[in-house]
Amino acid sequence: QGTTERPTEKHRVTSKGTDIPESLESFEAIHEEYRLPTHIYQNLSKSGYHYPTSIQSHAIPILLKSRDLAAISPTGTGKTLSYLLPVMSALQAPISSMKDASELGVRALVIAPTRELAHQIHNECLKLAQGRKWRTVLFSKATASTLADKNVRNKIDIIISTPLRLVASLQSGTLDLKNVRHLILDEADRLLDAEFSAQIEEIVTACSHPNIQKAVFSATLPAGAEKTAIEMLRNPIRIVVGLKDT
Ligand code: ADP
Ligand code: MG
């Protein structure tokens, strides 16, 4: 981590789908091509991220093109930044800093199977958020109870949550997800398994915005889970990153 040297290519990547955007091998190229918000771009190097990993090179352009994505890449290959960077770039700026925020309510939602994982994702989110007043909420019983206040609810940019916690707030009517434009399922193999399927269905249904972008990320995706994922997505691109010589 934090090396300025270009990492040697370690992965073989296969992509499937229509009109797949070109992968980009540097954050600078991504910044030029897609005009990332400057503070987010600068926060990459501040966080010690100098070159994108394989999954980042491929997934970031796809998500910045507003496409749906199923991404499979081994543990430790940087999947978190692969979705946080494009999602935060698409949001552009914290809603609290917008003069006439006509779009109220949470605009991005990341679901993870465990609280610990949600916590790690939130930490990555805070790195990209440095220097701006992003409201990135690690959803818990305590944060859920603050949602009764409309002023709190309407100023949230991104929620990161486990399924159960979120569904409890949906059912009590203190949270609506109608304005969510980006829905990410991380460790999707677990989220699309029987244990969580009813909750995930409820969350996906609650995210009713017609232009929502959805993506699933996982280290592995068994056939059954992949089928569920593909049915959930609209004209998705599928990327598989494999370790070479495996
Ligand atoms: P995954 O979700 O694929 O298991 P993570 O997103 O948790 O991987 O990232 C693994 C580690 O790699 C984290 O410590 C993260 O900060 C680091 N990392 C991610 N992207 C980069 C990058 N482009 N350059 C250097 N380190 C990175
Ligand atoms: Mg991960």
Short mmCIF file of C-alpha atoms and ligand atoms in Angstrom, two decimals:
data_model
loop_
_atom_site.label_atom_id
_atom_site.label_comp_id
_atom_site.label_asym_id
_atom_site.label_seq_id
_atom_site.Cartn_x
_atom_site.Cartn_y
_atom_site.Cartn_z
CA GLN A 1 0.00 0.00 0.00
CA GLY A 2 1.18 3.52 -0.72
CA THR A 3 3.68 2.50 -3.37
CA THR A 4 4.18 4.91 -6.25
CA GLU A 5 5.50 2.18 -8.48
CA ARG A 6 3.22 0.79 -11.09
CA PRO A 7 2.08 -2.63 -9.95
CA THR A 8 2.78 -5.41 -12.43
CA GLU A 9 -0.25 -6.97 -14.02
CA LYS A 10 -1.20 -9.95 -11.90
CA HIS A 11 -4.69 -10.68 -13.06
CA ARG A 12 -6.50 -11.95 -16.06
CA VAL A 13 -9.76 -10.17 -16.65
CA THR A 14 -12.72 -11.28 -18.71
CA SER A 15 -15.67 -9.00 -19.48
CA LYS A 16 -19.03 -9.88 -20.94
CA GLY A 17 -21.83 -7.60 -22.09
CA THR A 18 -22.72 -4.97 -24.66
CA ASP A 19 -20.83 -1.68 -25.22
CA ILE A 20 -18.26 -2.31 -22.53
CA PRO A 21 -16.41 0.93 -21.68
CA GLU A 22 -12.65 0.82 -22.08
CA SER A 23 -10.67 -0.02 -18.94
CA LEU A 24 -8.35 2.75 -17.75
CA GLU A 25 -4.97 2.02 -16.21
CA SER A 26 -4.45 5.18 -14.16
CA PHE A 27 -6.56 7.36 -11.89
CA GLU A 28 -5.37 10.32 -13.93
CA ALA A 29 -6.85 8.82 -17.10
CA ILE A 30 -10.11 8.12 -15.25
CA HIS A 31 -10.12 11.70 -13.96
CA GLU A 32 -9.56 13.13 -17.45
CA GLU A 33 -12.08 10.90 -19.17
CA TYR A 34 -14.84 11.20 -16.58
CA ARG A 35 -14.01 14.47 -14.78
CA LEU A 36 -14.07 13.19 -11.24
CA PRO A 37 -14.83 15.82 -8.60
CA THR A 38 -11.43 17.30 -7.77
CA HIS A 39 -11.56 16.66 -4.03
CA ILE A 40 -12.34 12.98 -4.60
CA TYR A 41 -9.53 12.65 -7.12
CA GLN A 42 -7.10 14.30 -4.71
CA ASN A 43 -8.24 12.09 -1.86
CA LEU A 44 -7.05 9.04 -3.79
CA SER A 45 -3.39 9.93 -3.51
CA LYS A 46 -3.92 11.23 0.03
CA SER A 47 -5.16 7.74 0.86
CA GLY A 48 -2.09 6.15 -0.73
CA TYR A 49 -3.96 4.98 -3.83
CA HIS A 50 -1.69 5.75 -6.78
CA TYR A 51 -2.71 3.16 -9.35
CA PRO A 52 -5.99 1.35 -9.79
CA THR A 53 -6.08 -2.39 -9.24
CA SER A 54 -7.35 -4.62 -12.07
CA ILE A 55 -10.94 -4.62 -10.87
CA GLN A 56 -10.80 -0.84 -10.36
CA SER A 57 -9.45 -0.24 -13.91
CA HIS A 58 -12.40 -2.13 -15.33
CA ALA A 59 -15.25 -1.49 -12.92
CA ILE A 60 -14.82 2.26 -12.37
CA PRO A 61 -15.37 3.25 -16.05
CA ILE A 62 -18.36 0.91 -16.29
CA LEU A 63 -20.04 2.39 -13.24
CA LEU A 64 -19.16 5.95 -14.30
CA LYS A 65 -20.99 5.19 -17.57
CA SER A 66 -24.06 4.47 -15.41
CA ARG A 67 -24.09 0.79 -16.34
CA ASP A 68 -25.20 -2.08 -14.13
CA LEU A 69 -22.43 -4.47 -13.17
CA ALA A 70 -21.75 -7.90 -11.72
CA ALA A 71 -18.10 -7.94 -10.65
CA ILE A 72 -16.21 -10.97 -9.39
CA SER A 73 -12.71 -10.37 -8.07
CA PRO A 74 -10.68 -12.09 -5.34
CA THR A 75 -10.52 -10.85 -1.77
CA GLY A 76 -8.02 -8.04 -1.25
CA THR A 77 -8.15 -6.71 -4.83
CA GLY A 78 -9.81 -3.41 -3.94
CA LYS A 79 -13.47 -4.00 -4.72
CA THR A 80 -14.61 -1.34 -2.23
CA LEU A 81 -13.01 1.57 -4.08
CA SER A 82 -14.27 0.07 -7.37
CA TYR A 83 -17.78 1.15 -6.43
CA LEU A 84 -17.26 3.95 -3.90
CA LEU A 85 -15.25 6.11 -6.29
CA PRO A 86 -17.79 6.07 -9.16
CA VAL A 87 -20.79 6.34 -6.83
CA MET A 88 -19.39 9.36 -4.99
CA SER A 89 -18.29 10.89 -8.29
CA ALA A 90 -21.78 10.48 -9.69
CA LEU A 91 -23.24 12.17 -6.61
CA GLN A 92 -20.73 15.01 -7.25
CA ALA A 93 -21.12 16.79 -3.93
CA PRO A 94 -22.69 16.34 -0.52
CA ILE A 95 -26.36 17.24 -0.53
CA SER A 96 -25.76 19.54 2.46
CA SER A 97 -23.60 21.76 0.22
CA MET A 98 -26.16 22.08 -2.56
CA LYS A 99 -28.03 25.38 -2.75
CA ASP A 100 -31.28 24.05 -4.14
CA ALA A 101 -31.32 20.39 -3.41
CA SER A 102 -34.49 19.36 -5.16
CA GLU A 103 -33.63 15.68 -4.73
CA LEU A 104 -34.05 14.87 -1.09
CA GLY A 105 -33.35 11.61 0.63
CA VAL A 106 -30.52 9.14 0.50
CA ARG A 107 -29.05 8.77 -3.00
CA ALA A 108 -26.70 5.86 -2.54
CA LEU A 109 -26.94 2.63 -0.60
CA VAL A 110 -24.32 -0.04 0.05
CA ILE A 111 -25.42 -3.33 1.58
CA ALA A 112 -22.98 -5.73 3.23
CA PRO A 113 -23.71 -9.01 5.03
CA THR A 114 -21.99 -8.19 8.34
CA ARG A 115 -21.64 -5.18 10.56
CA GLU A 116 -17.86 -5.51 10.53
CA LEU A 117 -17.76 -5.39 6.77
CA ALA A 118 -20.11 -2.39 6.70
CA HIS A 119 -17.73 -0.71 9.12
CA GLN A 120 -14.73 -1.34 6.82
CA ILE A 121 -16.63 0.03 3.83
CA HIS A 122 -17.55 3.12 5.82
CA ASN A 123 -13.88 3.69 6.63
CA GLU A 124 -13.02 3.59 2.91
CA CYS A 125 -15.85 6.01 2.30
CA LEU A 126 -14.43 8.45 4.87
CA LYS A 127 -11.10 8.46 3.02
CA LEU A 128 -12.76 9.63 -0.20
CA ALA A 129 -14.96 12.06 1.68
CA GLN A 130 -12.08 14.00 3.31
CA GLY A 131 -12.41 17.75 3.06
CA ARG A 132 -16.12 17.86 2.22
CA LYS A 133 -19.21 17.50 4.35
CA TRP A 134 -20.37 14.16 3.05
CA ARG A 135 -22.89 12.45 5.33
CA THR A 136 -21.89 8.85 5.09
CA VAL A 137 -23.90 6.85 7.55
CA LEU A 138 -22.93 3.49 8.98
CA PHE A 139 -26.44 2.34 9.75
CA SER A 140 -27.13 1.18 13.29
CA LYS A 141 -29.89 1.22 15.84
CA ALA A 142 -28.63 4.60 17.03
CA THR A 143 -28.50 6.22 13.58
CA ALA A 144 -31.85 4.67 12.68
CA SER A 145 -33.45 6.45 15.63
CA THR A 146 -32.25 9.84 14.35
CA LEU A 147 -34.15 9.38 11.07
CA ALA A 148 -37.45 10.50 12.54
CA ASP A 149 -36.11 14.03 12.02
CA LYS A 150 -36.68 14.97 8.39
CA ASN A 151 -33.71 17.34 8.41
CA VAL A 152 -31.42 14.49 9.35
CA ARG A 153 -32.99 12.07 6.89
CA ASN A 154 -32.82 14.44 3.95
CA LYS A 155 -29.16 15.33 4.39
CA ILE A 156 -27.76 11.81 4.17
CA ASP A 157 -25.68 11.10 1.07
CA ILE A 158 -24.75 7.44 1.48
CA ILE A 159 -26.01 4.70 3.77
CA ILE A 160 -23.93 1.61 4.44
CA SER A 161 -25.89 -1.11 6.19
CA THR A 162 -26.52 -4.74 6.85
CA PRO A 163 -29.85 -6.01 5.42
CA LEU A 164 -31.64 -6.62 8.71
CA ARG A 165 -30.96 -3.18 10.16
CA LEU A 166 -32.20 -1.43 7.05
CA VAL A 167 -35.33 -3.54 6.67
CA ALA A 168 -36.30 -2.72 10.25
CA SER A 169 -36.31 1.00 9.37
CA LEU A 170 -38.20 0.39 6.12
CA GLN A 171 -40.87 -1.52 8.00
CA SER A 172 -41.22 1.13 10.69
CA GLY A 173 -41.63 3.75 7.97
CA THR A 174 -38.79 5.98 9.18
CA LEU A 175 -36.77 5.48 6.01
CA ASP A 176 -37.69 5.51 2.37
CA LEU A 177 -35.37 4.59 -0.45
CA LYS A 178 -37.29 6.16 -3.34
CA ASN A 179 -34.45 8.48 -4.24
CA VAL A 180 -31.66 5.91 -4.19
CA ARG A 181 -29.81 6.15 -7.54
CA HIS A 182 -27.00 3.73 -6.74
CA LEU A 183 -27.50 0.40 -5.01
CA ILE A 184 -24.47 -1.79 -4.33
CA LEU A 185 -24.50 -5.30 -2.91
CA ASP A 186 -21.06 -6.15 -1.54
CA GLU A 187 -20.12 -9.78 -0.82
CA ALA A 188 -23.11 -10.58 -2.97
CA ASP A 189 -22.60 -14.34 -2.71
CA ARG A 190 -23.72 -14.09 0.91
CA LEU A 191 -26.40 -11.46 0.33
CA LEU A 192 -28.05 -13.47 -2.43
CA ASP A 193 -28.00 -16.66 -0.40
CA ALA A 194 -31.16 -17.98 1.29
CA GLU A 195 -30.33 -16.32 4.62
CA PHE A 196 -30.80 -12.80 3.26
CA SER A 197 -32.93 -13.27 0.15
CA ALA A 198 -36.22 -11.99 1.59
CA GLN A 199 -34.55 -8.91 3.05
CA ILE A 200 -32.65 -8.15 -0.15
CA GLU A 201 -35.85 -8.44 -2.13
CA GLU A 202 -37.54 -5.99 0.20
CA ILE A 203 -34.66 -3.52 -0.12
CA VAL A 204 -34.47 -3.81 -3.92
CA THR A 205 -38.23 -3.25 -4.16
CA ALA A 206 -38.02 -0.20 -1.89
CA CYS A 207 -35.38 1.30 -4.19
CA SER A 208 -38.04 2.24 -6.70
CA HIS A 209 -36.38 5.04 -8.65
CA PRO A 210 -36.68 4.26 -12.39
CA ASN A 211 -33.10 5.31 -13.16
CA ILE A 212 -31.40 3.38 -10.40
CA GLN A 213 -27.98 1.90 -11.07
CA LYS A 214 -27.31 -1.46 -9.44
CA ALA A 215 -24.11 -3.42 -8.99
CA VAL A 216 -23.05 -6.55 -7.18
CA PHE A 217 -19.50 -7.30 -6.06
CA SER A 218 -18.16 -10.57 -4.77
CA ALA A 219 -15.08 -12.76 -4.56
CA THR A 220 -17.11 -15.69 -5.83
CA LEU A 221 -20.60 -15.99 -7.23
CA PRO A 222 -22.13 -19.47 -7.31
CA ALA A 223 -24.46 -20.14 -10.25
CA GLY A 224 -27.66 -19.69 -8.23
CA ALA A 225 -26.57 -16.36 -6.79
CA GLU A 226 -25.35 -15.19 -10.18
CA LYS A 227 -28.73 -15.96 -11.75
CA THR A 228 -30.49 -13.93 -9.04
CA ALA A 229 -28.00 -11.10 -9.52
CA ILE A 230 -28.41 -10.98 -13.31
CA GLU A 231 -32.21 -10.93 -12.98
CA MET A 232 -31.90 -7.94 -10.66
CA LEU A 233 -29.68 -5.98 -13.04
CA ARG A 234 -30.48 -4.11 -16.27
CA ASN A 235 -28.36 -4.99 -19.31
CA PRO A 236 -25.45 -5.75 -16.99
CA ILE A 237 -21.79 -6.10 -17.75
CA ARG A 238 -20.11 -9.02 -16.04
CA ILE A 239 -16.44 -8.89 -15.12
CA VAL A 240 -14.38 -11.71 -13.72
CA VAL A 241 -10.90 -11.04 -12.37
CA GLY A 242 -8.91 -14.21 -11.82
CA LEU A 243 -5.50 -14.74 -10.39
CA LYS A 244 -3.11 -15.69 -13.19
CA ASP A 245 -2.14 -19.34 -13.37
CA THR A 246 -5.21 -20.47 -11.50
P1 ADP B 1 -11.75 -6.49 -1.43
O1 ADP B 1 -13.07 -5.88 -1.12
O2 ADP B 1 -11.59 -6.85 -2.88
O3 ADP B 1 -11.41 -7.66 -0.54
P2 ADP B 1 -10.71 -4.05 -0.31
O4 ADP B 1 -11.55 -3.07 -1.02
O5 ADP B 1 -11.09 -4.38 1.08
O6 ADP B 1 -10.61 -5.42 -1.16
O7 ADP B 1 -9.19 -3.54 -0.40
C1 ADP B 1 -8.13 -4.29 0.14
C2 ADP B 1 -7.01 -3.35 0.60
O8 ADP B 1 -6.37 -2.75 -0.52
C3 ADP B 1 -7.49 -2.23 1.48
O9 ADP B 1 -6.58 -2.06 2.54
C4 ADP B 1 -7.48 -1.01 0.57
O10 ADP B 1 -7.26 0.17 1.30
C5 ADP B 1 -6.32 -1.34 -0.36
N1 ADP B 1 -6.46 -0.74 -1.71
C6 ADP B 1 -7.58 -0.70 -2.46
N2 ADP B 1 -7.35 -0.12 -3.64
C7 ADP B 1 -6.04 0.22 -3.67
C8 ADP B 1 -5.18 0.87 -4.64
N3 ADP B 1 -5.65 1.25 -5.82
N4 ADP B 1 -3.89 1.06 -4.29
C9 ADP B 1 -3.40 0.66 -3.09
N5 ADP B 1 -4.16 0.05 -2.14
C10 ADP B 1 -5.45 -0.17 -2.42
MG MG B 2 -14.65 -6.35 0.06
#
